[in-house]
Amino acid sequence: MLCSIHQSDAREGMAMRYHEIVNEIRQWPLDQQLLLLEEMTRLLRVTLAQPAPSAPPTASLLWRGVLASDAPSPTDAELQQAYTEYLMTKYQ
């Protein structure tokens, strides 16, 4: 709970700073605004050109193949027979 409150306060603080910065930039001369725009565009290009960090593999990817077999999957009839035998054994 404390963490979410802290994160909420941080976001609100960022929003306040963002609006303060935008208001400050609006007061700048046009040439200074354009220089800032060029710098921000350059920074974004560099950031977007970097490869995205790969996500860690999910559990399903890690476990894929663990239960794999070279034998063909059982048919519906075979599964039904195996289940019937299981129930007969269970309730004897």
Short mmCIF file of C-alpha atoms in Angstrom, two decimals:
data_model
loop_
_atom_site.label_atom_id
_atom_site.label_comp_id
_atom_site.label_asym_id
_atom_site.label_seq_id
_atom_site.Cartn_x
_atom_site.Cartn_y
_atom_site.Cartn_z
CA MET A 1 0.00 0.00 0.00
CA LEU A 2 2.78 2.37 0.93
CA CYS A 3 4.50 1.65 -2.39
CA SER A 4 1.39 2.52 -4.40
CA ILE A 5 0.94 5.75 -2.42
CA HIS A 6 4.57 6.64 -3.06
CA GLN A 7 4.20 5.89 -6.79
CA SER A 8 1.04 7.98 -6.95
CA ASP A 9 2.80 10.90 -5.28
CA ALA A 10 5.74 10.51 -7.67
CA ARG A 11 3.42 10.60 -10.71
CA GLU A 12 1.65 13.67 -9.38
CA GLY A 13 5.02 15.32 -8.77
CA MET A 14 6.11 14.48 -12.32
CA ALA A 15 2.87 15.89 -13.72
CA MET A 16 3.41 19.11 -11.79
CA ARG A 17 6.99 19.41 -13.03
CA TYR A 18 5.88 18.63 -16.58
CA HIS A 19 3.31 21.43 -16.54
CA GLU A 20 5.81 23.82 -14.96
CA ILE A 21 8.37 22.99 -17.66
CA VAL A 22 5.83 23.39 -20.47
CA ASN A 23 4.73 26.75 -19.08
CA GLU A 24 8.36 27.85 -18.83
CA ILE A 25 9.12 26.78 -22.41
CA ARG A 26 6.09 28.68 -23.70
CA GLN A 27 7.79 31.85 -22.49
CA TRP A 28 10.98 31.14 -24.44
CA PRO A 29 11.68 32.78 -27.80
CA LEU A 30 10.75 30.68 -30.83
CA ASP A 31 14.37 29.96 -31.78
CA GLN A 32 15.05 28.50 -28.33
CA GLN A 33 11.88 26.38 -28.54
CA LEU A 34 13.01 25.04 -31.92
CA LEU A 35 16.47 24.19 -30.55
CA LEU A 36 14.85 22.27 -27.73
CA LEU A 37 12.59 20.48 -30.21
CA GLU A 38 15.60 19.46 -32.30
CA GLU A 39 17.43 18.17 -29.23
CA MET A 40 14.40 16.19 -28.03
CA THR A 41 13.96 14.71 -31.52
CA ARG A 42 17.62 13.67 -31.58
CA LEU A 43 17.34 12.07 -28.13
CA LEU A 44 14.21 10.17 -29.19
CA ARG A 45 15.88 8.93 -32.38
CA VAL A 46 18.83 7.60 -30.38
CA THR A 47 16.56 5.96 -27.82
CA LEU A 48 14.31 4.37 -30.43
CA ALA A 49 17.29 3.09 -32.41
CA GLN A 50 18.47 1.02 -29.45
CA PRO A 51 17.20 -2.56 -29.32
CA ALA A 52 14.39 -3.07 -26.86
CA PRO A 53 15.32 -5.12 -23.82
CA SER A 54 14.10 -8.66 -24.24
CA ALA A 55 11.50 -9.85 -21.81
CA PRO A 56 12.43 -12.78 -19.61
CA PRO A 57 10.99 -16.06 -20.86
CA THR A 58 7.61 -16.97 -19.43
CA ALA A 59 7.02 -20.17 -17.51
CA SER A 60 5.15 -21.68 -20.44
CA LEU A 61 8.17 -21.11 -22.68
CA LEU A 62 10.52 -22.56 -20.10
CA TRP A 63 8.40 -25.68 -19.63
CA ARG A 64 7.61 -26.21 -23.30
CA GLY A 65 8.88 -29.59 -24.35
CA VAL A 66 9.30 -30.99 -20.85
CA LEU A 67 6.32 -33.29 -21.38
CA ALA A 68 6.98 -33.78 -25.07
CA SER A 69 7.23 -37.30 -26.34
CA ASP A 70 8.15 -38.97 -29.59
CA ALA A 71 5.06 -41.17 -29.23
CA PRO A 72 1.86 -39.97 -30.91
CA SER A 73 -0.80 -38.38 -28.71
CA PRO A 74 -3.50 -40.77 -27.50
CA THR A 75 -6.79 -40.81 -29.38
CA ASP A 76 -10.06 -39.77 -27.78
CA ALA A 77 -11.09 -43.42 -27.56
CA GLU A 78 -7.84 -44.33 -25.78
CA LEU A 79 -8.25 -41.46 -23.32
CA GLN A 80 -11.85 -42.47 -22.64
CA GLN A 81 -10.79 -46.10 -22.06
CA ALA A 82 -7.97 -45.06 -19.70
CA TYR A 83 -10.34 -42.80 -17.74
CA THR A 84 -12.97 -45.54 -17.53
CA GLU A 85 -10.35 -47.97 -16.19
CA TYR A 86 -9.19 -45.36 -13.67
CA LEU A 87 -12.75 -44.83 -12.40
CA MET A 88 -13.41 -48.60 -12.19
CA THR A 89 -10.25 -49.06 -10.12
CA LYS A 90 -11.04 -46.06 -7.93
CA TYR A 91 -14.58 -47.17 -7.05
CA GLN A 92 -14.04 -50.94 -6.60
#
